[in-house]
Structures are given as structure tokens and as C-alpha cells.
Coordinates of C-alpha atoms (C1' of nucleotides) in Angstrom, one line a residue:
Chain H
M1484 CA -12.9 3.2 -28.2
S1485 CA -14.8 1.5 -25.4
N1486 CA -14.3 -2.2 -26.4
P1487 CA -16.7 -4.0 -24.0
L1488 CA -14.4 -7.0 -23.7
A1489 CA -11.1 -4.8 -23.0
L1490 CA -11.6 -5.0 -19.4
K1491 CA -12.1 -8.7 -19.1
P1492 CA -8.5 -9.2 -17.8
M1493 CA -8.7 -6.8 -15.1
L1494 CA -12.1 -8.6 -14.1
Q1495 CA -10.5 -11.8 -14.0
K1496 CA -7.5 -10.7 -12.1
L1497 CA -9.8 -9.0 -9.4
A1498 CA -12.2 -12.0 -9.2
Y1499 CA -9.2 -14.0 -7.9
W1500 CA -9.1 -12.0 -5.0
Q1501 CA -12.6 -11.5 -4.1
P1502 CA -16.0 -13.0 -5.2
L1503 CA -17.9 -10.7 -7.4
D1504 CA -21.5 -10.7 -8.1
E1505 CA -23.1 -9.8 -11.1
S1506 CA -23.7 -6.3 -10.3
D1507 CA -20.1 -5.8 -9.6
E1508 CA -19.0 -7.5 -12.9
Q1509 CA -21.1 -5.3 -14.8
A1510 CA -20.0 -2.0 -13.1
L1511 CA -16.6 -3.1 -13.8
L1512 CA -16.8 -4.0 -17.4
G1513 CA -19.0 -0.9 -17.9
L1514 CA -16.1 1.3 -17.0
P1515 CA -15.4 4.2 -19.3
H1516 CA -12.2 3.4 -21.0
R1517 CA -10.2 3.5 -24.3
V1518 CA -7.7 1.2 -25.5
R1519 CA -4.7 2.5 -27.1
E1520 CA -1.5 1.2 -28.6
F1521 CA 1.7 2.7 -27.1
T1522 CA 5.2 2.6 -28.7
A1523 CA 8.1 1.4 -26.8
Q1524 CA 9.5 4.2 -24.4
H1525 CA 6.2 5.9 -24.2
Y1526 CA 5.5 7.6 -20.9
L1527 CA 2.1 6.8 -19.4
V1528 CA 2.8 9.0 -16.4
R1529 CA 5.8 11.1 -15.4
E1530 CA 7.1 11.4 -11.7
R1531 CA 5.5 14.5 -9.9
E1532 CA 2.6 14.9 -12.5
A1533 CA -0.9 14.3 -11.7
A1534 CA -1.9 10.8 -12.4
T1535 CA -5.1 11.0 -14.6
H1536 CA -5.7 7.5 -15.7
C1537 CA -5.3 3.9 -14.5
G1538 CA -4.4 1.3 -16.8
V1539 CA -4.8 -2.4 -17.6
M1540 CA -1.8 -4.0 -19.6
L1541 CA -3.4 -5.8 -22.6
S1542 CA -0.3 -6.6 -24.5
G1543 CA 3.4 -5.5 -24.1
F1544 CA 5.4 -4.5 -21.1
S1545 CA 5.6 -1.6 -19.1
I1546 CA 7.9 -0.5 -16.2
R1547 CA 7.5 1.8 -13.2
H1548 CA 10.9 3.9 -12.4
K1549 CA 12.3 6.4 -10.5
V1550 CA 15.2 8.9 -11.2
V1551 CA 17.7 9.9 -8.5
G1552 CA 19.7 12.7 -8.1
G1553 CA 22.8 11.7 -10.1
G1554 CA 20.5 10.9 -13.1
A1555 CA 20.6 7.2 -12.3
R1556 CA 17.5 5.2 -12.9
Q1557 CA 15.9 2.8 -10.7
I1558 CA 13.2 0.4 -12.1
V1559 CA 10.9 -0.7 -9.3
S1560 CA 8.4 -3.1 -11.2
I1561 CA 7.6 -4.3 -14.3
H1562 CA 4.3 -5.0 -15.5
M1563 CA 2.8 -7.6 -18.0
N1564 CA -0.3 -8.9 -19.6
G1565 CA -3.2 -8.3 -17.4
D1566 CA -1.5 -6.2 -14.7
L1567 CA -3.0 -3.1 -13.4
V1568 CA -0.8 -0.3 -14.1
D1569 CA -0.6 3.0 -11.9
L1570 CA -3.6 2.1 -9.4
Q1571 CA -1.3 3.4 -7.0
N1572 CA -0.7 7.0 -8.6
S1573 CA -4.2 7.0 -9.5
I1574 CA -5.5 6.8 -6.1
L1575 CA -3.1 8.9 -4.5
G1576 CA -3.1 11.6 -7.0
I1577 CA 0.1 12.7 -7.5
A1578 CA 2.6 10.5 -9.3
D1579 CA 5.9 9.6 -7.1
H1580 CA 7.1 7.7 -9.9
S1581 CA 6.9 7.4 -13.7
V1582 CA 5.3 4.6 -15.6
Q1583 CA 6.9 3.9 -19.2
M1584 CA 6.3 1.2 -22.1
L1585 CA 9.3 -1.0 -22.0
T1586 CA 8.1 -2.5 -25.2
K1587 CA 5.1 -1.4 -27.5
G1588 CA 1.8 -2.7 -26.4
Q1589 CA -1.9 -2.1 -25.8
V1590 CA -3.2 -0.7 -22.5
A1591 CA -6.8 0.1 -21.6
L1592 CA -6.8 3.4 -19.9
I1593 CA -9.5 4.4 -17.3
P1594 CA -10.0 7.8 -15.9
R1595 CA -9.0 7.8 -12.1
E1596 CA -11.9 9.3 -10.7
H1597 CA -14.1 6.4 -12.0
V1598 CA -11.8 3.8 -10.7
K1599 CA -12.0 5.4 -7.3
Q1600 CA -15.8 5.8 -7.3
L1601 CA -16.2 2.2 -8.5
A1602 CA -14.3 1.1 -5.4
L1603 CA -16.4 3.2 -3.1
D1604 CA -19.6 1.8 -4.8
H1605 CA -18.6 -1.6 -5.0
P1606 CA -16.6 -2.4 -1.9
R1607 CA -15.7 -5.8 -3.0
I1608 CA -14.2 -4.6 -6.1
G1609 CA -12.5 -1.8 -3.8
M1610 CA -11.2 -5.0 -1.8
A1611 CA -9.8 -6.7 -4.6
M1612 CA -8.2 -3.9 -6.2
W1613 CA -6.7 -3.0 -2.7
Q1614 CA -5.4 -6.7 -2.5
D1615 CA -3.9 -6.4 -6.0
T1616 CA -1.8 -3.4 -4.7
L1617 CA -0.8 -5.2 -1.7
V1618 CA 0.8 -7.8 -3.9
D1619 CA 2.6 -5.0 -5.7
A1620 CA 3.8 -4.1 -2.3
S1621 CA 4.8 -7.5 -1.3
I1622 CA 7.0 -7.5 -4.5
F1623 CA 8.5 -4.3 -3.6
R1624 CA 9.6 -5.4 -0.3
E1625 CA 11.1 -8.4 -1.8
W1626 CA 12.9 -6.2 -4.3
I1627 CA 14.2 -3.9 -1.3
A1628 CA 15.8 -7.2 0.1
N1629 CA 17.1 -8.3 -3.5
V1630 CA 18.9 -5.0 -4.1
G1631 CA 20.0 -4.5 -0.3
R1632 CA 21.1 -7.8 0.5
R1633 CA 21.9 -10.3 -2.2
D1634 CA 24.9 -10.1 -4.3
A1635 CA 24.9 -9.6 -8.1
Y1636 CA 24.7 -13.3 -8.7
S1637 CA 21.8 -14.0 -6.6
R1638 CA 20.2 -11.1 -7.4
I1639 CA 20.0 -11.5 -11.1
A1640 CA 19.2 -15.1 -10.6
H1641 CA 16.4 -14.1 -8.2
L1642 CA 15.0 -11.8 -10.9
L1643 CA 15.0 -14.3 -13.7
C1644 CA 13.1 -16.7 -11.3
E1645 CA 10.4 -14.0 -10.6
F1646 CA 10.2 -13.5 -14.3
S1647 CA 9.9 -17.1 -15.0
L1648 CA 6.9 -17.5 -12.7
R1649 CA 5.2 -14.4 -13.7
L1650 CA 5.2 -14.9 -17.3
E1651 CA 4.2 -18.1 -17.1
V1652 CA 1.2 -17.1 -15.0
A1653 CA 0.4 -14.4 -17.4
G1654 CA 0.4 -16.9 -20.1
L1655 CA 3.4 -15.3 -21.9
G1656 CA 6.0 -18.2 -21.7
K1657 CA 7.0 -21.4 -19.9
V1658 CA 8.8 -21.4 -16.6
T1659 CA 11.9 -23.1 -18.2
N1660 CA 12.0 -21.0 -21.3
Y1661 CA 10.9 -17.4 -22.0
L1662 CA 11.7 -14.4 -23.8
L1663 CA 13.3 -11.5 -21.5
P1664 CA 11.6 -8.5 -22.7
M1665 CA 14.6 -6.1 -21.7
T1666 CA 17.9 -5.0 -22.5
Q1667 CA 20.7 -5.5 -20.1
E1668 CA 20.8 -1.9 -19.4
Q1669 CA 17.3 -2.2 -18.3
L1670 CA 18.0 -5.1 -16.2
A1671 CA 20.8 -3.3 -14.7
D1672 CA 18.3 -0.5 -13.6
A1673 CA 15.9 -3.0 -12.2
V1674 CA 18.7 -4.8 -10.0
G1675 CA 20.8 -1.7 -9.0
L1676 CA 23.8 -2.8 -11.0
T1677 CA 25.6 -1.5 -14.0
P1678 CA 24.9 -3.0 -17.6
V1679 CA 28.6 -4.2 -17.6
H1680 CA 28.3 -6.2 -14.4
V1681 CA 24.9 -7.6 -15.3
N1682 CA 26.6 -8.8 -18.6
R1683 CA 29.3 -10.4 -16.7
T1684 CA 26.8 -12.0 -14.1
L1685 CA 24.7 -13.4 -17.0
K1686 CA 27.6 -14.9 -18.4
T1687 CA 28.7 -16.6 -15.1
L1688 CA 25.2 -17.9 -14.7
E1689 CA 25.6 -19.1 -18.2
Q1690 CA 29.0 -20.8 -17.5
E1691 CA 27.7 -22.6 -14.6
Q1692 CA 24.7 -23.8 -16.8
L1693 CA 22.1 -22.3 -14.5
I1694 CA 20.6 -20.6 -17.6
G1695 CA 21.0 -21.0 -21.1
R1696 CA 20.8 -18.0 -23.2
N1697 CA 19.9 -17.1 -27.1
H1698 CA 19.6 -13.5 -28.0
R1699 CA 16.8 -12.4 -25.2
T1700 CA 15.7 -15.9 -24.5
V1701 CA 16.3 -17.3 -21.3
T1702 CA 16.4 -21.2 -21.0
I1703 CA 16.5 -22.5 -17.3
G1704 CA 17.8 -26.2 -17.3
D1705 CA 17.3 -26.7 -13.5
W1706 CA 14.8 -24.6 -12.0
Q1707 CA 15.6 -25.5 -8.6
R1708 CA 19.1 -24.9 -8.8
L1709 CA 18.5 -21.4 -10.2
A1710 CA 15.9 -20.9 -7.3
D1711 CA 18.6 -21.7 -4.9
A1712 CA 21.2 -19.6 -6.3
G1713 CA 18.6 -16.7 -6.5
D1714 CA 17.3 -17.4 -2.8
F1715 CA 14.0 -17.5 -4.5
D1716 CA 10.9 -18.5 -2.7
P1717 CA 7.8 -17.4 -4.3
T1718 CA 5.7 -16.8 -1.4
Y1719 CA 6.0 -12.9 -1.8
L1720 CA 4.2 -13.2 -5.3
H1721 CA 1.1 -14.5 -3.5
L1722 CA 0.4 -16.6 -6.6
P1723 CA -2.5 -19.1 -6.9
A1724 CA -2.3 -22.1 -4.7
S1725 CA 0.1 -24.3 -6.5
E1726 CA 2.3 -23.3 -9.4
P1727 CA 3.6 -26.3 -11.5
A1728 CA 7.1 -24.8 -11.4
L1729 CA 7.2 -25.2 -7.7
Q1730 CA 6.6 -29.2 -7.6
Chain E
M1481 CA -8.8 -4.8 27.4
S1482 CA -10.8 -2.9 24.9
N1483 CA -10.2 0.7 25.6
P1484 CA -12.8 2.7 23.4
L1485 CA -10.3 5.4 22.8
A1486 CA -7.2 3.3 21.6
L1487 CA -8.3 3.4 18.2
K1488 CA -8.5 7.0 18.1
P1489 CA -5.0 7.3 16.2
M1490 CA -6.2 5.0 13.5
L1491 CA -9.3 7.2 13.1
Q1492 CA -7.4 10.0 12.7
K1493 CA -5.0 8.7 10.1
L1494 CA -8.0 7.4 8.1
A1495 CA -9.9 10.4 8.1
Y1496 CA -6.9 12.3 6.5
W1497 CA -7.7 10.3 3.3
Q1498 CA -11.4 10.1 3.3
P1499 CA -14.2 12.0 4.9
L1500 CA -15.8 9.6 7.2
D1501 CA -19.2 9.8 8.6
E1502 CA -20.8 9.2 12.0
S1503 CA -21.4 5.8 11.4
D1504 CA -17.9 5.1 9.9
E1505 CA -16.3 6.4 13.2
Q1506 CA -18.5 4.3 15.2
A1507 CA -17.9 1.3 13.4
L1508 CA -14.0 2.0 13.4
L1509 CA -13.9 2.8 17.1
G1510 CA -15.9 -0.2 18.0
L1511 CA -13.7 -2.6 16.3
P1512 CA -12.9 -5.5 18.9
H1513 CA -9.3 -5.0 20.0
R1514 CA -6.9 -5.3 23.0
V1515 CA -4.0 -3.0 23.7
R1516 CA -0.7 -4.8 24.7
E1517 CA 2.6 -3.6 25.8
F1518 CA 5.4 -5.4 24.1
T1519 CA 9.1 -5.5 24.7
A1520 CA 11.8 -4.6 22.2
Q1521 CA 12.6 -7.6 19.8
H1522 CA 9.1 -8.9 20.2
Y1523 CA 7.8 -10.6 17.1
L1524 CA 4.2 -9.6 16.2
V1525 CA 4.2 -11.8 13.1
R1526 CA 6.7 -14.1 11.7
E1527 CA 7.5 -14.3 7.9
R1528 CA 5.6 -17.2 6.3
E1529 CA 3.0 -17.5 9.3
A1530 CA -0.6 -16.8 9.1
A1531 CA -1.3 -12.9 9.9
T1532 CA -4.1 -12.9 12.6
H1533 CA -4.1 -9.5 13.7
C1534 CA -3.6 -6.0 12.3
G1535 CA -2.1 -3.3 14.9
V1536 CA -1.8 0.4 15.6
M1537 CA 1.1 1.5 17.1
L1538 CA 0.3 3.5 20.1
S1539 CA 3.9 4.1 21.4
G1540 CA 7.4 2.9 20.4
F1541 CA 8.6 1.8 17.1
S1542 CA 8.4 -1.4 15.1
I1543 CA 9.9 -2.6 11.8
R1544 CA 9.1 -4.9 9.1
H1545 CA 11.9 -7.0 7.8
K1546 CA 12.8 -10.1 5.7
V1547 CA 15.7 -12.5 6.0
V1548 CA 17.6 -13.6 2.9
G1549 CA 19.5 -16.9 2.1
G1550 CA 22.6 -16.1 3.8
G1551 CA 21.1 -15.0 6.9
A1552 CA 21.4 -11.1 6.1
R1553 CA 18.5 -9.1 7.2
Q1554 CA 16.7 -6.2 5.2
I1555 CA 14.4 -3.9 7.2
V1556 CA 11.9 -2.7 4.7
S1557 CA 9.9 -0.2 6.9
I1558 CA 9.8 1.5 10.1
H1559 CA 6.8 2.4 12.0
M1560 CA 5.9 4.8 14.5
N1561 CA 3.2 6.3 16.6
G1562 CA 0.0 6.1 14.9
D1563 CA 0.9 3.8 11.9
L1564 CA -1.2 0.9 10.9
V1565 CA 1.0 -2.1 11.2
D1566 CA 0.6 -5.3 9.2
L1567 CA -2.3 -4.2 7.4
Q1568 CA -0.6 -5.7 4.6
N1569 CA -0.1 -9.3 5.9
S1570 CA -3.8 -9.2 7.4
I1571 CA -5.3 -8.7 4.1
L1572 CA -3.3 -11.0 2.0
G1573 CA -3.3 -13.6 4.9
I1574 CA 0.1 -15.2 4.8
A1575 CA 3.0 -13.1 5.9
D1576 CA 5.5 -12.5 3.6
H1577 CA 7.7 -10.6 6.1
S1578 CA 8.2 -10.4 9.8
V1579 CA 6.9 -7.4 12.0
Q1580 CA 8.8 -6.8 15.1
M1581 CA 9.1 -4.5 17.8
L1582 CA 12.2 -2.2 17.7
T1583 CA 11.6 -0.5 21.0
K1584 CA 9.2 -1.5 23.6
G1585 CA 5.9 -0.2 23.0
Q1586 CA 2.0 -0.3 22.9
V1587 CA 0.0 -1.6 20.3
A1588 CA -3.6 -1.9 19.8
L1589 CA -4.4 -5.4 18.2
I1590 CA -7.5 -5.9 15.9
P1591 CA -8.3 -9.4 14.6
R1592 CA -7.8 -9.4 10.9
E1593 CA -11.2 -10.7 9.8
H1594 CA -12.9 -7.6 11.5
V1595 CA -10.7 -5.1 9.8
K1596 CA -11.4 -6.8 6.5
Q1597 CA -15.2 -7.0 7.2
L1598 CA -15.1 -3.3 8.2
A1599 CA -13.5 -2.2 4.7
L1600 CA -16.1 -4.5 2.8
D1601 CA -19.1 -2.6 5.2
H1602 CA -17.6 0.6 5.2
P1603 CA -16.0 1.4 1.8
R1604 CA -14.8 5.0 2.8
I1605 CA -13.0 3.3 5.5
G1606 CA -11.9 0.7 3.0
M1607 CA -10.5 3.2 0.7
A1608 CA -8.7 5.1 3.5
M1609 CA -6.9 2.0 4.4
W1610 CA -6.0 1.4 0.9
Q1611 CA -4.5 4.9 0.6
D1612 CA -2.8 4.3 3.7
T1613 CA -1.1 1.0 2.4
L1614 CA -0.4 2.8 -0.8
V1615 CA 1.7 5.4 1.1
D1616 CA 3.7 2.6 2.5
A1617 CA 4.0 1.1 -1.0
S1618 CA 5.2 4.5 -2.2
I1619 CA 7.9 4.5 0.6
F1620 CA 9.0 0.8 -0.4
R1621 CA 9.4 2.5 -4.0
E1622 CA 11.7 5.1 -2.7
W1623 CA 13.7 2.7 -0.6
I1624 CA 14.2 0.4 -3.6
A1625 CA 15.7 3.5 -5.4
N1626 CA 17.8 4.5 -2.1
V1627 CA 19.3 1.2 -1.9
G1628 CA 19.6 0.5 -5.4
R1629 CA 20.9 3.5 -6.8
R1630 CA 22.4 5.9 -4.1
D1631 CA 25.8 5.5 -2.4
A1632 CA 26.3 5.1 1.4
Y1633 CA 26.6 8.7 1.9
S1634 CA 23.2 10.1 0.4
R1635 CA 21.6 6.8 1.2
I1636 CA 21.9 7.4 4.9
A1637 CA 21.3 11.3 4.5
H1638 CA 18.0 10.3 2.8
L1639 CA 17.0 7.9 5.5
L1640 CA 17.7 10.6 8.1
C1641 CA 15.6 13.0 6.3
E1642 CA 12.7 10.8 6.2
F1643 CA 12.9 10.0 9.7
S1644 CA 13.1 13.7 10.4
L1645 CA 10.0 14.5 8.4
R1646 CA 8.0 11.2 9.8
L1647 CA 8.8 11.8 13.3
E1648 CA 7.7 15.3 13.4
V1649 CA 4.6 14.6 11.7
A1650 CA 4.0 11.7 14.3
G1651 CA 4.7 14.4 16.8
L1652 CA 7.8 12.6 18.3
G1653 CA 10.6 15.4 17.6
K1654 CA 11.4 18.2 15.8
V1655 CA 12.7 18.1 12.1
T1656 CA 16.0 19.5 13.3
N1657 CA 16.5 17.5 16.4
Y1658 CA 15.2 13.9 17.1
L1659 CA 16.2 10.7 18.7
L1660 CA 16.8 7.9 16.4
P1661 CA 15.5 4.9 17.7
M1662 CA 17.9 2.3 16.4
T1663 CA 21.3 1.1 16.6
Q1664 CA 23.9 1.5 14.1
E1665 CA 23.5 -2.3 13.0
Q1666 CA 19.8 -1.7 12.6
L1667 CA 20.3 1.3 10.3
A1668 CA 22.7 -1.0 8.3
D1669 CA 19.9 -3.6 8.0
A1670 CA 17.7 -0.5 6.7
V1671 CA 20.0 1.0 4.0
G1672 CA 21.7 -2.3 3.0
L1673 CA 25.1 -1.7 4.4
T1674 CA 27.3 -3.1 7.2
P1675 CA 27.5 -1.4 10.7
V1676 CA 31.1 -0.6 10.1
H1677 CA 30.3 1.2 7.1
V1678 CA 27.3 3.0 8.5
N1679 CA 29.5 4.1 11.4
R1680 CA 32.2 5.7 9.1
T1681 CA 29.3 7.5 7.1
L1682 CA 27.7 8.7 9.9
K1683 CA 31.1 10.2 11.0
T1684 CA 31.7 11.7 7.5
L1685 CA 28.4 13.5 7.8
E1686 CA 28.8 14.6 11.2
Q1687 CA 32.6 16.0 9.8
E1688 CA 31.0 17.8 7.1
Q1689 CA 28.7 19.2 9.7
L1690 CA 25.6 17.9 7.9
I1691 CA 24.4 16.4 11.3
G1692 CA 25.5 16.6 14.8
R1693 CA 25.3 13.5 16.9
N1694 CA 25.0 12.8 20.7
H1695 CA 24.5 9.3 21.7
R1696 CA 21.3 8.6 19.5
T1697 CA 20.0 12.1 19.1
V1698 CA 20.6 13.5 15.6
T1699 CA 20.7 17.4 15.0
I1700 CA 20.3 18.7 11.6
G1701 CA 22.0 22.0 11.3
D1702 CA 21.0 23.0 7.7
W1703 CA 18.1 20.9 6.8
Q1704 CA 18.2 21.7 3.0
R1705 CA 21.8 21.0 3.0
L1706 CA 21.1 17.4 4.3
A1707 CA 18.2 17.1 1.9
D1708 CA 20.6 17.9 -0.9
A1709 CA 23.1 15.5 -0.1
G1710 CA 20.2 12.6 0.5
D1711 CA 18.6 13.5 -2.8
F1712 CA 15.7 13.8 -0.7
D1713 CA 12.2 15.0 -2.0
P1714 CA 9.4 14.5 0.1
T1715 CA 7.0 13.8 -2.5
Y1716 CA 6.9 10.2 -2.1
L1717 CA 5.7 10.5 1.7
H1718 CA 2.6 11.9 0.6
L1719 CA 2.4 14.3 3.7
P1720 CA -0.4 16.7 4.3
A1721 CA 0.2 19.8 2.0
S1722 CA 2.8 21.8 3.5
E1723 CA 5.3 20.6 5.9
P1724 CA 7.2 23.6 7.6
A1725 CA 10.5 22.0 7.4
L1726 CA 10.2 22.3 3.5
Q1727 CA 10.0 25.9 3.4
Chain O
dC177 C1' 26.3 -1.2 -47.4
dG178 C1' 26.4 1.9 -43.5
dG179 C1' 24.7 3.3 -38.9
dG180 C1' 23.2 2.4 -34.6
dA181 C1' 21.5 0.2 -30.6
dG182 C1' 22.9 -3.4 -27.7
dG183 C1' 26.2 -7.0 -26.0
dT184 C1' 31.2 -8.3 -24.8
dT185 C1' 35.4 -7.7 -22.9
dG186 C1' 39.7 -6.1 -20.6
dA187 C1' 42.3 -3.0 -17.4
dC188 C1' 42.0 -0.5 -13.7
dA189 C1' 39.7 2.2 -9.7
dA190 C1' 36.7 2.6 -6.0
dT191 C1' 33.3 1.9 -2.9
dC192 C1' 32.0 -1.1 0.5
dG193 C1' 33.0 -5.5 3.2
dT194 C1' 35.4 -8.4 6.5
dC195 C1' 38.2 -9.2 10.5
dA196 C1' 39.6 -8.0 14.6
dA197 C1' 40.8 -5.0 18.3
dT198 C1' 39.6 -1.3 21.2
dC199 C1' 36.5 2.0 23.6
dA200 C1' 32.4 4.1 25.8
dG201 C1' 28.3 3.8 28.5
dA202 C1' 24.4 1.5 31.0
dG203 C1' 22.9 -1.7 34.3
dT204 C1' 24.1 -5.1 38.1
dG205 C1' 25.6 -7.0 42.1
dG206 C1' 28.7 -7.2 45.9
Chain K
dC781 C1' 30.9 3.2 45.2
dC782 C1' 33.3 0.1 42.3
dA783 C1' 34.5 -4.0 39.7
dC784 C1' 32.3 -6.7 36.1
dT785 C1' 29.9 -7.3 31.9
dC786 C1' 27.3 -6.6 27.8
dT787 C1' 25.9 -4.2 24.1
dG788 C1' 27.0 -0.9 20.8
dA789 C1' 30.3 2.2 18.9
dT790 C1' 34.6 3.1 16.9
dT791 C1' 39.2 2.4 14.0
dG792 C1' 42.6 0.4 11.3
dA793 C1' 44.4 -2.8 7.8
dC794 C1' 43.2 -5.4 4.3
dG795 C1' 40.3 -7.8 0.6
dA796 C1' 36.6 -8.4 -2.9
dT797 C1' 32.8 -7.1 -5.1
dT798 C1' 31.3 -3.9 -8.2
dG799 C1' 32.0 0.3 -11.0
dT800 C1' 34.3 3.1 -14.7
dC801 C1' 36.3 3.8 -19.0
dA802 C1' 37.1 2.5 -23.5
dA803 C1' 37.3 -0.4 -27.3
dC804 C1' 35.5 -3.7 -30.1
dC805 C1' 31.7 -6.8 -31.9
dT806 C1' 27.3 -8.4 -33.4
dC807 C1' 23.2 -8.2 -35.3
dC808 C1' 19.4 -5.6 -37.2
dC809 C1' 17.5 -2.6 -40.3
dG810 C1' 16.9 0.8 -43.7

DNA sequence: CGGGAGGTTGACAATCGTCAATCAGAGTGG
DNA sequence: CCACTCTGATTGACGATTGTCAACCTCCCG
């Protein structure tokens, strides 16, 4: 169960934020965990329940979402390769949102007490995890602005840009060409629109040659033009200094 | 400048999350800081600039906001008495959003390096600050859902409920009666609507006797009914166990 | 070949935005 | 004390983006 290398991605991610010494690394990699393969749609945590584990995405995609009164769903974030999943719920205890697999994939699960204790025993790791969740928070803010103040057209263009960069950083695609891992209905839940309107908007983006589509594959001809349409400025992603895409 | 008691509210807030010992408390209260009075509209940090200080709200209100392409503004959160302001930008370094005073008020400012160092030297404080920002993040998620998936009516009802609880917890009003510290235009920027539509919606809420209004004062006759209208469930605020309002 | 999920499309409805006028209240100076 | 002014609140008429409903199509898979 406890593959000693499974937490490598987590280590890499955190080391980006804080220099970690030998003892930090040992402690982190030594965290008890088990790697599991989940099917698409599987719930890792449900809203209102107690969070028991925090996870590291090893493959596949997962989403966090909330369900509002009428039954409508809002996706609040999307996780991919290397992302820490549910640190938020784990540290706070009670889940204020659900975490669900979007596609099938492998996740390394770590019991929450161990994660919390690790942060207390190894302040640099604690700081790094904090920073990681702060980036999540920064993305939340951008999403509030996206959903609250941009029309369907730029809203979707914005999401496509975000995906483009994040997938490239995660090593899952090129900035100009990637596989979108979600249905139009899920896209709609992420941007606060209806599936029908997402469909129409994608078509428009395609007609105006901002993107090309082939099944779920998105091709971006002129990245800058799409970024302009989406009012996209990657500052909020707090990515490593210079991403090639931004040149 | 450095009032030894000024950081008390910060201590109280953090102690809620983690038991702090004598040395933690000393270190926290001993943080170098200065208390300043700011006028309404004053910018504490501007988007894209480097964050230099983190603050503790001692009086008054402040907001965090982002400006999108067309010039529209989206308020992403509202801070009141006792809230830690701009921990997020401070820890990440470059501000991905602006922080602005909503009303005049006093803020204790702490240089960011000292805050970060404190977290590293005192892991329990670090953990507590982390948890504090996680609650912020939880509110962000709820706001994404609010703006993305609720209509104007419940969206505004929801915000009024959130205010009601948070103001009471901060000791600034009663759950059933409080002074809303913002104009309808600012309200609009918080919920992603136009001022005109906010006005109409408030009028409707009033006509249906969900709220009473007198200038900026909001009166809530039947809290539960407003909560139902706003699809409001306070879980996401991660408040101390039982708030009277929820009985 | 049949079934099902997801994608497309059109017609129509409704929420919400825009524009612009008017009103109410707070502060200011004479 | 009374214009005067400014900001914010209110209202109406109208327009537009987005939602709803429902049909049909396409691809994938057993």
C-alpha cells in the first residue's frame, strides 16, 4: 500500500514554496498513506461530512463542488496531477464542499491527523502547505470575478486559458493543444452557465478561430488572442517565474 | 506606534484555532507593528504590487477586490473587526487582488517578513494563521457558488445572512438588526449584479417582509425565512460551535 | 444493432442589464 | 436658516444575454 515514492509529487510541489531539508523530506515521504485507484464520479469526500484524508493526485482529475438549494451544482475547482486535494477540508475538519473524481485516476491518501502533525513538527512543510492552499484561494478569487463579472464568452475563454497553463505545468499537455477532461455540462457547472449556452459559446469561439475543437481536444491557435478574449492574466496562478506561454 | 495591546484581537482569533502557549503569545504580541487610521476608499494594497504588510482590522471595514477587463469590479471579500487582512498577499508576495478600506477605520500593520518568520518559529501560530486563511477560502467557495448558481433574490438574501452572522460574531450588531456598511453599488460588486438590480431586489425582499430597511440598517424579522430564501447554511463560515441565531 | 451519454440546434421565455430621469438625505457656505 | 451640491437610492422603459424546453444527432460500447 505504502509506496515510498508515491508522495514524491507532493514533495516536489511543496519544495517549490519552501526550501526543505533532509529531515523535512524524510518526514514527508514517510507519511503513512495508501494509493488507490478511483473510478470517475467517485466521491472522495462529501459536503458536511468529516474529512478523514487528504490526497495527492497521481493521475486523473478531480473536482471540488457545492450543491445549492435548487439542486444546481457549482464546481469550485479542478485538480490535476500533483495537486494536493482536500487539504482544506482536512485541516478544518468538517467538509464544506464535496470532492469528486472527474475521471478515473490514482490518489495517494494520507490520514488527516498525520498531515496536521507534520505541519506542526516541520514548520517549513507547514508553511509550504499553507502557501499551496493560498494559491488555491487565489484561484477561487479569480473564479469569483470570472463568474461574477465576465460574460459567457470571456468566462469560457478564461477557463480555457487557465487549463492550458495548468495542464502544461502539470506536464499533461501543451499550451496550444490539450485534452479537456470534462463534458460541456461539467464545464457549465464550473463557469456558472447552462450546458446549452456553453455549447453555443464554444461554437462561437471556434467560429472566430480562437480555438479549434476535435471531440474534447482543444487547440489554441493564437494564445494571446484567446487570453485577450478571456481577460486572462496568469498572475493569480502564482506559477514559477516565467512560463513559455507568456512570451 | 507600537501599542502592546493592538494585536490582542489577532491573538484571540488565532487562539480559537490552536492552543497557544506563553511563548507563542509573547511572540505574537511582540510583533513589530504600527496602528494607523485610514480613510474610506484608502488602498492598503493594490493588485499586482508587492505586498509589504499584513493587517489586523481594529475598527471599520475593508474589502478585497479585483478589476476585470471591461473595468467592472468584483468584491471577493469583506473584512471586519478582528479579521486578518492580506495574510494571503503577504505570504505569497505579489498581490493578486487589491485591499481597500470600505469605511474609515484603524488597522494594525505588521511587516510581512515578521509574520512569515513568526509562522516558521511558532508552528502553532503558523497553523492557526493557516486555518484562518482556510476559512477565508471556504467563504470564497461559497461566494463562487452564490454568484455562479443563485439568482439575484437568493444571492442577496444569502449575503445578508452572512453579514448578519459575521457581524454578530464580531460584536458589531445583532443577528436580527445591523448596519450594512456598504452602498448598493458596493453590494452589487459583491454579488455580481448591477446596482439597479440590487435596488429592485432589496425592494422585493422588503415587500415580502423578509427584511426591513431604514437607510443602511437591515432588520431581519424571521431569520429562518431569510436563510431559506438565501439557501443559507452557515457551515462554510466554520464558526464556533453553536451560534444562537441558528437555534 | 441497440442503447445511452453527450453534443447541437432552434424557438421562445425570463432574468438581468442599460439608460436616463427623478428623488432623498447629508454636508457646506452664505 | 436656506439654497446649493453631491452622492446614493429609486423608478420606468427598453434591450440583451442567458435560460428553458425539446428535438435530433453523433459517437461509443456492449
